[in-house]
Short mmCIF file of C-alpha atoms in Angstrom, two decimals:
data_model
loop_
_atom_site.label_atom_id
_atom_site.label_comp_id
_atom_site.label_asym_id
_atom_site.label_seq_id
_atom_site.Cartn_x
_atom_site.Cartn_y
_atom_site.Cartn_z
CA UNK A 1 5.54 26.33 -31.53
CA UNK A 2 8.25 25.23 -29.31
CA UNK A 3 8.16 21.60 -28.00
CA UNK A 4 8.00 22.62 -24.66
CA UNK A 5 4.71 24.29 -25.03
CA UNK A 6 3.26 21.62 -27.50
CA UNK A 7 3.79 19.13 -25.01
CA UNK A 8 1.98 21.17 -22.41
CA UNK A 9 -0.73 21.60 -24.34
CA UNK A 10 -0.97 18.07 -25.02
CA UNK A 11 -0.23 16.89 -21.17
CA UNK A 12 -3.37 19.41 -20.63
CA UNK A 13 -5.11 17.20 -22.78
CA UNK A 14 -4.18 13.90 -21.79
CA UNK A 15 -5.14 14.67 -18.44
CA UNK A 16 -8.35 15.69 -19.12
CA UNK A 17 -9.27 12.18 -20.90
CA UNK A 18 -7.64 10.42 -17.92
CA UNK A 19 -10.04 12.67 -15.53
CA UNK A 20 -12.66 11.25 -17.87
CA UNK A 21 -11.35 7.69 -17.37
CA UNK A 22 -11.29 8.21 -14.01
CA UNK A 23 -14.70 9.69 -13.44
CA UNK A 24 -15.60 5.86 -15.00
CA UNK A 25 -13.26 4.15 -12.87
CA UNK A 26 -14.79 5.42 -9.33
CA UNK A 27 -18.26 5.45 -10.12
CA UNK A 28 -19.23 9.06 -10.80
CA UNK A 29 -19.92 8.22 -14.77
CA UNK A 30 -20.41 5.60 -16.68
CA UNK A 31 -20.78 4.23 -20.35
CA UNK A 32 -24.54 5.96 -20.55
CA UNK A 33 -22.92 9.19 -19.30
CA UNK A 34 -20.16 8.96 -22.32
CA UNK A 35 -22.87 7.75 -24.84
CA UNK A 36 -25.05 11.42 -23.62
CA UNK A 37 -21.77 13.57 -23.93
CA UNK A 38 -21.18 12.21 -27.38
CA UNK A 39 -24.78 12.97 -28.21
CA UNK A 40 -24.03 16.45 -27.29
CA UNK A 41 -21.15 16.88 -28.98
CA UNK A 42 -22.42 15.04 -32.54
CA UNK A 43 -25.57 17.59 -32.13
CA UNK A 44 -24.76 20.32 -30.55
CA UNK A 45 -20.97 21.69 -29.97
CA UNK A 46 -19.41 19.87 -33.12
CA UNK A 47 -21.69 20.95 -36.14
CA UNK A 48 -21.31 24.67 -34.39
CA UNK A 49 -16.92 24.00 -34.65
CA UNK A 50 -17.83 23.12 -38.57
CA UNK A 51 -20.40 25.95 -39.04
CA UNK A 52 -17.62 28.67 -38.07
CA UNK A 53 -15.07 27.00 -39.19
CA UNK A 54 -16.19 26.34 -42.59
CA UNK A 55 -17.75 29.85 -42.58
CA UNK A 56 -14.55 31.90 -41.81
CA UNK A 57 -11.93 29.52 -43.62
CA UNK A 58 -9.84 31.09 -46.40
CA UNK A 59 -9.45 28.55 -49.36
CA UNK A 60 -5.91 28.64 -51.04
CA UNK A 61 -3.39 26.00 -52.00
CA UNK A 62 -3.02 25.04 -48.94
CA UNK A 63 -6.26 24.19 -48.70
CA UNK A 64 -5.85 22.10 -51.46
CA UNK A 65 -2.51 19.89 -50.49
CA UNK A 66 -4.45 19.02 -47.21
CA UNK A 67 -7.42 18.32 -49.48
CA UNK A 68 -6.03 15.87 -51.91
CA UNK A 69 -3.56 14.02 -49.09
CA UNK A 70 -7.02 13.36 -47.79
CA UNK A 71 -8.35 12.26 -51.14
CA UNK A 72 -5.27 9.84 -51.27
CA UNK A 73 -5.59 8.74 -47.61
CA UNK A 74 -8.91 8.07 -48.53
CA UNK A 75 -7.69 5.95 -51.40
CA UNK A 76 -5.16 4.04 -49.70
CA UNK A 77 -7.56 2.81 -46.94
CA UNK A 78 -9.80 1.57 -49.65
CA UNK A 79 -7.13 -0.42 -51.00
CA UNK A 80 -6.39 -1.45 -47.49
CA UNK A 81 -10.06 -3.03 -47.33
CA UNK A 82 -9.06 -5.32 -50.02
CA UNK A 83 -7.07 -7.26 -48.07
CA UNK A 84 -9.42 -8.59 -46.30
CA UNK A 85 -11.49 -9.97 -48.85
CA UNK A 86 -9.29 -12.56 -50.14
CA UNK A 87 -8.44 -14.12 -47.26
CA UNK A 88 -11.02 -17.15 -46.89
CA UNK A 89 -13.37 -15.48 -44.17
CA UNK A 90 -16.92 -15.35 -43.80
CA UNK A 91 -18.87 -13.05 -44.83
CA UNK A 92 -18.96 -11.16 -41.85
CA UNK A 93 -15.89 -11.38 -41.26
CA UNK A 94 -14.88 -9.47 -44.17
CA UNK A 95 -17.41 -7.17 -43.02
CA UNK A 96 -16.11 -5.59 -40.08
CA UNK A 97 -12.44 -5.89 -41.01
CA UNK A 98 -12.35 -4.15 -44.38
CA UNK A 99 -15.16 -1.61 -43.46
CA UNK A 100 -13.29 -0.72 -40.59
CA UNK A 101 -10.15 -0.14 -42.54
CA UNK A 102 -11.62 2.80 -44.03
CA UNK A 103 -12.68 6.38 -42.66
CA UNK A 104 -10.71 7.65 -39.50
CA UNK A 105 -11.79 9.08 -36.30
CA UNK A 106 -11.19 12.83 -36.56
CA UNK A 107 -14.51 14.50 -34.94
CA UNK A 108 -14.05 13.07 -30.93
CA UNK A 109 -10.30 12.24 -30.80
CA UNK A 110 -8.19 14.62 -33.64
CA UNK A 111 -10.31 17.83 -33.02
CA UNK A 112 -10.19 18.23 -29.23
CA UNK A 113 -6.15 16.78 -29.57
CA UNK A 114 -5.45 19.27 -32.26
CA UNK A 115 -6.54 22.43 -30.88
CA UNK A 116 -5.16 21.73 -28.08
CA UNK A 117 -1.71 21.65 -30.07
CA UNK A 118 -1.71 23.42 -32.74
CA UNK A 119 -4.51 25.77 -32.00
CA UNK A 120 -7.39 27.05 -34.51
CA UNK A 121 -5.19 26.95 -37.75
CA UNK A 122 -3.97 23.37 -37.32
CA UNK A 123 -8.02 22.89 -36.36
CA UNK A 124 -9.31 24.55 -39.72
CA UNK A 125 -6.88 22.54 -41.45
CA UNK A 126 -8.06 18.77 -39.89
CA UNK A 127 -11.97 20.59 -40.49
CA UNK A 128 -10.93 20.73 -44.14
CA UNK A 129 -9.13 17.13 -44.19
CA UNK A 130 -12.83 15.83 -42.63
CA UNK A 131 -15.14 17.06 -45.38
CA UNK A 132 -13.52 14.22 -47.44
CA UNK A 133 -13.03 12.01 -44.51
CA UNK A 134 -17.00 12.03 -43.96
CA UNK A 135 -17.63 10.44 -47.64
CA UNK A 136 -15.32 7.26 -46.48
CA UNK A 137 -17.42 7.17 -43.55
CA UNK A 138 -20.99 7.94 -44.52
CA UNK A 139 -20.80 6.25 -48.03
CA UNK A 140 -17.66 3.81 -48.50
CA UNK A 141 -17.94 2.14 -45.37
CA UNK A 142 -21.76 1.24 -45.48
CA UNK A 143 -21.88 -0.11 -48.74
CA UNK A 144 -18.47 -1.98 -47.55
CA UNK A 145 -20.22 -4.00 -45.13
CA UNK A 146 -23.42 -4.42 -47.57
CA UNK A 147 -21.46 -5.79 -50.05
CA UNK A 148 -19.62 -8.12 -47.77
CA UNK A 149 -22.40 -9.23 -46.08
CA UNK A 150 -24.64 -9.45 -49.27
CA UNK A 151 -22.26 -11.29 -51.56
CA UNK A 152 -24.07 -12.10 -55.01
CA UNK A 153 -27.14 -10.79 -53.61
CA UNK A 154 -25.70 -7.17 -53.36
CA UNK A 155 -27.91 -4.26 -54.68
CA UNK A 156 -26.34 -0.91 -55.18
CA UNK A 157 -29.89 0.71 -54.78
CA UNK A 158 -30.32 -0.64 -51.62
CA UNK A 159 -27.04 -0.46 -50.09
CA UNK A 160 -27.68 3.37 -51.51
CA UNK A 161 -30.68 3.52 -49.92
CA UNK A 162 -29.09 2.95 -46.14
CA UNK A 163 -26.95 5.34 -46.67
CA UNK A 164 -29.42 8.48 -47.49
CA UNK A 165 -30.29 9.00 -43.79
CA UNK A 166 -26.45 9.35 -43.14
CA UNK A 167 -25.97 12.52 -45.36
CA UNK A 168 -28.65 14.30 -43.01
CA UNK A 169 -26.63 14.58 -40.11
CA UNK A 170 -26.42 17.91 -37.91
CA UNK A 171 -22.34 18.13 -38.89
CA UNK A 172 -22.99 17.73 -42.35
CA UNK A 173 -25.56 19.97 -42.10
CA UNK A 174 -24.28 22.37 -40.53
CA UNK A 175 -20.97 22.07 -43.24
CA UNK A 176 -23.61 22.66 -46.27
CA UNK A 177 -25.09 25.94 -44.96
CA UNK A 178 -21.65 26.75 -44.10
CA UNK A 179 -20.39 26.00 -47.45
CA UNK A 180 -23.65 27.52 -49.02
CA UNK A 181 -23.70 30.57 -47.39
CA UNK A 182 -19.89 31.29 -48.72
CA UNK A 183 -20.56 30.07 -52.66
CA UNK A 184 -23.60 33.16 -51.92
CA UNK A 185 -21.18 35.50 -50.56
CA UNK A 186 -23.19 36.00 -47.34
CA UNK A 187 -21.77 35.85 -43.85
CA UNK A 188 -23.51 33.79 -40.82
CA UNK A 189 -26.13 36.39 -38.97
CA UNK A 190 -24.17 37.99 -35.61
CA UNK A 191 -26.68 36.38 -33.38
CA UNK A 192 -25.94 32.90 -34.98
CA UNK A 193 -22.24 33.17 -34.67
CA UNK A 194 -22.24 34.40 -31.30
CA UNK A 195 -24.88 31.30 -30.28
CA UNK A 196 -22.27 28.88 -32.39
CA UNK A 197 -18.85 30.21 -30.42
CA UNK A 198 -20.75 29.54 -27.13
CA UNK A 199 -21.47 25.69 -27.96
CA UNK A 200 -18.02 25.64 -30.14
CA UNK A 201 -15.84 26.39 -26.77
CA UNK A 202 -17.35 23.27 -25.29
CA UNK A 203 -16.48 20.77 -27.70
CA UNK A 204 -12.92 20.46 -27.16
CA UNK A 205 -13.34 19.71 -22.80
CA UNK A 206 -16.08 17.47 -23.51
CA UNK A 207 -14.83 15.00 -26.01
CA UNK A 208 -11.64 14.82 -24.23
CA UNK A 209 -13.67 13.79 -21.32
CA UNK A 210 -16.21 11.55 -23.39
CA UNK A 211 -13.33 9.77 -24.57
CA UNK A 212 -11.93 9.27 -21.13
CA UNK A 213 -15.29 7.74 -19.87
CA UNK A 214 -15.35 5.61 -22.76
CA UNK A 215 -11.78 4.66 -23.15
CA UNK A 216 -11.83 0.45 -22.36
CA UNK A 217 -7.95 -0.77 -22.59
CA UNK A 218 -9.13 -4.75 -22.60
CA UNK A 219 -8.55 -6.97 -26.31
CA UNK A 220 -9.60 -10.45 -25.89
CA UNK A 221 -6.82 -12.75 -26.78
CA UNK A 222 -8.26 -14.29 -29.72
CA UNK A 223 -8.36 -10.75 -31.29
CA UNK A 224 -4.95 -9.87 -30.93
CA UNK A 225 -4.36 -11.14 -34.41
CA UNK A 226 -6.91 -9.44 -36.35
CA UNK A 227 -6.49 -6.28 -34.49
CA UNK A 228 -3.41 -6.56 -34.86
CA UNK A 229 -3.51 -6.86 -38.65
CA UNK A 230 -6.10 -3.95 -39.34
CA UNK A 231 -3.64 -1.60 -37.37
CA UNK A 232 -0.61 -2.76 -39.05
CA UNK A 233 -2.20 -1.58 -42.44
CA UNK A 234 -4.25 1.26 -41.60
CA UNK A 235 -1.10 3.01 -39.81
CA UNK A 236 1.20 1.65 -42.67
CA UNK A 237 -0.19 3.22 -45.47
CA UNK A 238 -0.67 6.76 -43.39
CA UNK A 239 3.08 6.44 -42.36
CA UNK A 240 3.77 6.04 -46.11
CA UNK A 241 1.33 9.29 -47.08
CA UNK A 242 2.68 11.04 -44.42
CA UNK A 243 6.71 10.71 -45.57
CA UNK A 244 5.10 11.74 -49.32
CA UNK A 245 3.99 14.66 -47.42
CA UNK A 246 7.09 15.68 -45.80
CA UNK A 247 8.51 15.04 -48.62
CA UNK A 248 6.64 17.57 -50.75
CA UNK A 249 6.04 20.20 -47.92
CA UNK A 250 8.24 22.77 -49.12
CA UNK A 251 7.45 22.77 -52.74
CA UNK A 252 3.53 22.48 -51.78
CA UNK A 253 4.33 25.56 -49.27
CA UNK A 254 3.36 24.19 -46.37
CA UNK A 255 4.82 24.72 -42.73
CA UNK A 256 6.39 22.17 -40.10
CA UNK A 257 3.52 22.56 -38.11
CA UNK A 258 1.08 22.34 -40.49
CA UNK A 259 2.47 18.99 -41.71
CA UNK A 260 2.11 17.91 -37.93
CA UNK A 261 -1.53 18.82 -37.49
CA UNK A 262 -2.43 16.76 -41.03
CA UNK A 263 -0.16 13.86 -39.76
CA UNK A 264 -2.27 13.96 -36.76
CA UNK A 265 -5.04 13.38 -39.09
CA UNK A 266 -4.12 10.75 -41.33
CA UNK A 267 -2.73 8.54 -38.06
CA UNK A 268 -6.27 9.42 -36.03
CA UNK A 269 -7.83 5.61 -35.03
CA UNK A 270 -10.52 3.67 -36.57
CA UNK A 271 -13.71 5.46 -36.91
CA UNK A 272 -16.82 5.00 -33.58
CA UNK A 273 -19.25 4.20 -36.54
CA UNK A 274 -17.50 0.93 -36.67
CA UNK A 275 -19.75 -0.44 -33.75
CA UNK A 276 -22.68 1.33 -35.05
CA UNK A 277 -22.28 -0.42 -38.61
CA UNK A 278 -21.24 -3.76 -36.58
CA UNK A 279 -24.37 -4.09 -34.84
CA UNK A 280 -26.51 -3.03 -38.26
CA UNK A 281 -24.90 -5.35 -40.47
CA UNK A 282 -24.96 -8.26 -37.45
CA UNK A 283 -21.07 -8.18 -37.52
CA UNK A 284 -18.96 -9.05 -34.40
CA UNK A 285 -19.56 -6.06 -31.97
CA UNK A 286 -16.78 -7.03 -29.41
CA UNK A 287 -14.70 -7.32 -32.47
CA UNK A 288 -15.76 -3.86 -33.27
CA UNK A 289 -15.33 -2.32 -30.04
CA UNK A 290 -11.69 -3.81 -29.21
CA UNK A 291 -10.68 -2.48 -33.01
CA UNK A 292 -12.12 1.22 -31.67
CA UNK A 293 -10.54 0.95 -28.39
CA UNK A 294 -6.91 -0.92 -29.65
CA UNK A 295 -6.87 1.83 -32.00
CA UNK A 296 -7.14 5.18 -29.44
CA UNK A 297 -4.53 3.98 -27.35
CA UNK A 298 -2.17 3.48 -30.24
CA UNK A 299 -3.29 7.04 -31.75
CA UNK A 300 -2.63 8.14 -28.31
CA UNK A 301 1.13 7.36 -28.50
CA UNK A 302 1.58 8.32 -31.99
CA UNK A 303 0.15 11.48 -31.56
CA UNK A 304 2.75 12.27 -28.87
CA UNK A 305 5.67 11.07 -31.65
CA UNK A 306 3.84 13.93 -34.14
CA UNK A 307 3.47 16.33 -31.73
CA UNK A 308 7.70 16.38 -31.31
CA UNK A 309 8.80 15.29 -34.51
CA UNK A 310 10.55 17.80 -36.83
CA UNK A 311 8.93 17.64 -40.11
CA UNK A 312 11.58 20.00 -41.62
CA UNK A 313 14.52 17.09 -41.24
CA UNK A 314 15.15 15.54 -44.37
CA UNK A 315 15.31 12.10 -43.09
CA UNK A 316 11.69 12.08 -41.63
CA UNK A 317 9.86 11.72 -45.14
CA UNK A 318 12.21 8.66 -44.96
CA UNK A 319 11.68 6.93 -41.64
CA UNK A 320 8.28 7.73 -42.28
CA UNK A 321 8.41 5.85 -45.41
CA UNK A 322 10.00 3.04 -44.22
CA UNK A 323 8.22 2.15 -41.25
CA UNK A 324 4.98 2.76 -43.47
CA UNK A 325 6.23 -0.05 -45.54
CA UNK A 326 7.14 -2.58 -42.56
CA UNK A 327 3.82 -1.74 -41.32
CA UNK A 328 2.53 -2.90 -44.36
CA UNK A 329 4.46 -6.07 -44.09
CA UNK A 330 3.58 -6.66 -41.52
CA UNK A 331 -0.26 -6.21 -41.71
CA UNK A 332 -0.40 -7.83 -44.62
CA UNK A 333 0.94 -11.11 -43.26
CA UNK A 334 -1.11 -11.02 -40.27
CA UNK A 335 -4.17 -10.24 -41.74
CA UNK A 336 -3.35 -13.46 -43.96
CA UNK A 337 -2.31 -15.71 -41.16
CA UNK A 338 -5.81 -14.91 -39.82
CA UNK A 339 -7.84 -16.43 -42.00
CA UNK A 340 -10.20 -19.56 -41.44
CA UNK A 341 -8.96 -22.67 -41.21
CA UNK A 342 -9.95 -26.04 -42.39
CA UNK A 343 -12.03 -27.14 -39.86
CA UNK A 344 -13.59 -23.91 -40.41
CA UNK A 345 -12.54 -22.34 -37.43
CA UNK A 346 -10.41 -19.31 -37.45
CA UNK A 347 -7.93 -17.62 -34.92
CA UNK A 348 -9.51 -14.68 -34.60
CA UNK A 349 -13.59 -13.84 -34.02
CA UNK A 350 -13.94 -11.52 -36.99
CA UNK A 351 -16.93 -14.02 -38.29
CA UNK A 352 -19.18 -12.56 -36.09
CA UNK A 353 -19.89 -16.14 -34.43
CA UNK A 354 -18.06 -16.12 -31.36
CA UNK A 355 -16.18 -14.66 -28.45
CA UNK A 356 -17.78 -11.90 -25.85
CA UNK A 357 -17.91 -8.71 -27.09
CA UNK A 358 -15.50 -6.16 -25.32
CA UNK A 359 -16.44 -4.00 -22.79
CA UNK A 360 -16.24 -0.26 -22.98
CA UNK A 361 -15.75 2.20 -25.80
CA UNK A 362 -16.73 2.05 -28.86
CA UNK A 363 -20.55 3.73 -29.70
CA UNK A 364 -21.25 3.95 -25.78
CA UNK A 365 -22.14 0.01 -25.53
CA UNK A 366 -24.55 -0.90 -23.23
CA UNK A 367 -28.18 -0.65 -23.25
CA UNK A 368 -30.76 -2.01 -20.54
CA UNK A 369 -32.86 -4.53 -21.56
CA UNK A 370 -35.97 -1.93 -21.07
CA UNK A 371 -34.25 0.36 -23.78
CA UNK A 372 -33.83 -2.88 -25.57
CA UNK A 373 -37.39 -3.38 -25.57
CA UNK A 374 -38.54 0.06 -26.28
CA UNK A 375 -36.06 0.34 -29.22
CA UNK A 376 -36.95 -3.40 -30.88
CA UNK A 377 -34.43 -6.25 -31.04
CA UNK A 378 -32.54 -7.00 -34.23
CA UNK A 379 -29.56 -9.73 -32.81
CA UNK A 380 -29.87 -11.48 -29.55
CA UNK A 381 -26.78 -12.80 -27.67
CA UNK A 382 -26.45 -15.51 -24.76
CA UNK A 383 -23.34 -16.59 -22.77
CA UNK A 384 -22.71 -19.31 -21.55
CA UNK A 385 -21.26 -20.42 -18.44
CA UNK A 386 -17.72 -19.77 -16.71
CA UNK A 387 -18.27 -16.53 -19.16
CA UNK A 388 -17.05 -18.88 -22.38
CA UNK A 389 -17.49 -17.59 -26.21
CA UNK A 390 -21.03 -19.59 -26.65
CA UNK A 391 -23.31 -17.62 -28.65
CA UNK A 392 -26.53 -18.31 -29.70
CA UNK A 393 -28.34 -16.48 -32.20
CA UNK A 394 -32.16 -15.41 -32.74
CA UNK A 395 -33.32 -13.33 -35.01
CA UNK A 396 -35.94 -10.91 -34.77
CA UNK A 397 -37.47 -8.22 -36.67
CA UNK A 398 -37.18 -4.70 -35.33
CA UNK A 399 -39.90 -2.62 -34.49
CA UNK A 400 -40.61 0.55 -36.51
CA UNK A 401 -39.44 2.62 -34.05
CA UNK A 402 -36.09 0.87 -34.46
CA UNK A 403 -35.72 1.14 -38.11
CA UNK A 404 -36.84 4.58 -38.50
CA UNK A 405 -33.99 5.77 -35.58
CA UNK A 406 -31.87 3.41 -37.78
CA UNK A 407 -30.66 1.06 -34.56
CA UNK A 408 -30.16 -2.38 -34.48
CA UNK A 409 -29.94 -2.83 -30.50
CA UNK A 410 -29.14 -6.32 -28.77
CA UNK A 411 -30.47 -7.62 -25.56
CA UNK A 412 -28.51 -10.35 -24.14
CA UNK A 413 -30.61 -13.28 -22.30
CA UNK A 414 -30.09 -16.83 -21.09
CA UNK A 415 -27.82 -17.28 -17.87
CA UNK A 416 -24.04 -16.89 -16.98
CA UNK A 417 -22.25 -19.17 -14.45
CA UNK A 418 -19.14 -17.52 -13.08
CA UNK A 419 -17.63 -14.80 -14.42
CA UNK A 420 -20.81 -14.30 -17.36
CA UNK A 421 -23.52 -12.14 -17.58
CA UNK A 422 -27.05 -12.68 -16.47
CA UNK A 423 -29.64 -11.08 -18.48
CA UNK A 424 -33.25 -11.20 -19.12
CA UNK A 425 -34.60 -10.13 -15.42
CA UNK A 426 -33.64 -6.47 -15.30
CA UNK A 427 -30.09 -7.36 -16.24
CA UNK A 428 -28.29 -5.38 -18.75
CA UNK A 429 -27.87 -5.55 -22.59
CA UNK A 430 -24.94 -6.36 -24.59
CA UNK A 431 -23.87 -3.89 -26.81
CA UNK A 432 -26.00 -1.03 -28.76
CA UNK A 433 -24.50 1.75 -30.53
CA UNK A 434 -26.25 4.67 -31.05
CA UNK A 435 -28.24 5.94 -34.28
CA UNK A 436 -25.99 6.03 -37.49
CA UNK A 437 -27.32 9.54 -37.86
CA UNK A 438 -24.91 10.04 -35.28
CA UNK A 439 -21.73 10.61 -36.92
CA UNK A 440 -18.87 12.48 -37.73
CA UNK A 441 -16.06 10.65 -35.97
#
């Protein structure tokens, strides 16, 4: 595809998110508007992309080399976890940093972005790269926090046991039958497949403009650091896979453009179930958020970079390689100059103890206290005046209704002075994500 055209496409698609963002900006949608488009598309228009695509896909080697680069993606982001956990935080802290080092955000930011550059092949591909991506997510991550949060007290059973609803998702659904219905030799029903391409054209407009509505550019200064260190080695070690894929393109058989759709995969940001799992596991949710939103924009500008970069050069497997490595560097000494400090403070909020939580993004975040108090409370936050970093803590134990929808919703109460929130009479809650069943991205 010439360059001319890619970036076209890719303009197209750019503009539709800011149309989204804008749509937020004057009034005309809001955070509960994004929060019902991604419902939509985790229910509806995505698990119909993954039933056809899955059901027409032709496996071959190719299918394999994106496969196991996903496999080793997978692997590095596990390792990149580790860093995390020797660096003198609490519990929580650990928590949301390493499990959001793992699992990337392919369903609501690399689909739409993809298609939109390289079409349905470079689509089938990323489809392919997800069906690993989704263990990382739906299994890794979970038991991640649970073992962070758990410490000595962790049970594989029940960290297990959290993670069974997750597998019954409509995408991963809809990827079995898929899957099962090839292994049998059987192809989907014409009425079915003509009902899936209908809700399958939607899902590339709408999470473009889902993640427009959403999109919240704000980080809290006290966040830079952390952020700044989780990005460092997330992108690092993809920059690093990425040159071993260049690398090995030709003798694996696989095109220029091809490498650039799997790039776009393995440089996709940190995963929306980060706020979902931040609010379960009582982790830092504005933490959460500004790691979802810091990690778009950057995605944004690197997807650009993939979209013109000439895999076929022999020096790109190199500058990829190197500035994987410097990433490295530099994430790892960030994420070390991070850590607690004496007095038991810390320059960064990843204990889950203080600063507001960000605005914006991450799994549609706000809630009114009336859904708050239909759902059942699990945290509850209070600001204090001049909109300062006081929290104070209650727990309380959710209603049925809560854990059987697996949400952990928070209602924020107590007053604001200037600049802070006031909550309690009809005023609005402080953050919620949305079900973990709601996944795939």
């Amino acid at each position: 595809m010439a360059l001319g055209e890619a970036n076209a496409r890719l303009l197209l698609a750019l503009s539709t998110i800011g149309f989204g963002y804008f749509l937020r900006r004057i009034g005309l949608a809001d955070v509960d508007a994004g929060k019902a488009l991604l419902k939509i598309l985790f229910n509806a228009t995505l698990p119909s992309v993954l039933l056809l695509t899955f059901a027409t896909l032709t496996f071959d080697a190719t299918s394999a080399a994106v496969m196991m680069c996903a496999l080793a993606q997978a692997a590095l982001l596990y390792g990149v976890s580790l860093a995390f956990r020797d660096a003198g935080r609490a519990p929580k802290g650990v928590a949301i940093l390493a499990g959001s080092a793992v699992g990337v955000n392919l369903g609501t930011f690399c689909y739409p972005l993809v298609e939109a550059v390289w079409g349905a092949q470079g689509l089938g591909r990323v489809v392919l790269f997800d069906a690993v991506n989704q263990w990382s997510l739906l299994v890794v991550a979970p038991l991640i926090y649970a073992r962070a949060v758990a410490g000595d007290a962790f049970s594989l059973r029940d960290g297990l046991a959290k993670v069974r609803n997750q597998l019954l998702s409509p995408c991963l659904l809809a990827m079995f039958a898929a899957v099962a219905l090839r292994v049998a030799g059987l192809d989907l029903p014409a009425p079915v497949a003509t009902f899936a391409s209908s809700l399958a054209v939607a899902n590339k407009p709408l999470a473009l403009i889902a993640l427009g509505v959403l999109f919240e550019p704000k980080l809290e200064l006290e966040q830079i650091r952390d952020v700044g260190a989780l990005l460092a080695l997330r992108y690092g070690a993809s920059f690093a896979l990425g040159g071993a894929l260049a690398a090995s393109a030709a003798a694996l058989g696989l095109a220029p453009a091809l490498v650039g759709a799997v790039m776009a995969a393995l440089i996709s940001p940190v995963p929306l179930l980060t706020v979902t799992y931040a609010v379960e596991y009582e982790c830092d949710v504005g933490l959460a958020a500004a790691l979802v939103n810091a990690g778009n924009f950057c995605s944004f500008g690197l997807l650009l970079a993939v979209a013109n970069a000439d895999f076929a050069r022999p020096d790109a497997a190199v500058a990829l390689t190197v500035a994987g490595a410097a990433l490295c560097v530099l994430g790892r000494w960030l994420a070390a100059g991070s850590a607690p400090k004496e007095d038991g403070s810390s320059g960064s909020i990843g204990d889950g103890e203080r600063g507001p939580p960000s605005r914006g993004v991450a799994a549609g975040a706000t809630r009114t206290t009336r859904d708050a108090a239909e759902a059942g409370g699990a945290t509850r936050l209070g600001f204090g005046g001049g909109g300062s970093a006081r929290r104070r803590f209650a727990r309380v134990a959710p209603s049925a209704d809560a854990a059987r929808v697996g949400r952990a919703p928070m209602r924020a109460r107590g007053r604001a002075g200037k600049g802070g929130l006031r909550a309690g009479g009809g005023g609005r809650a402080m953050p919620a994500a949305f079900p973990p069943r709601v996944v795939f991205g």
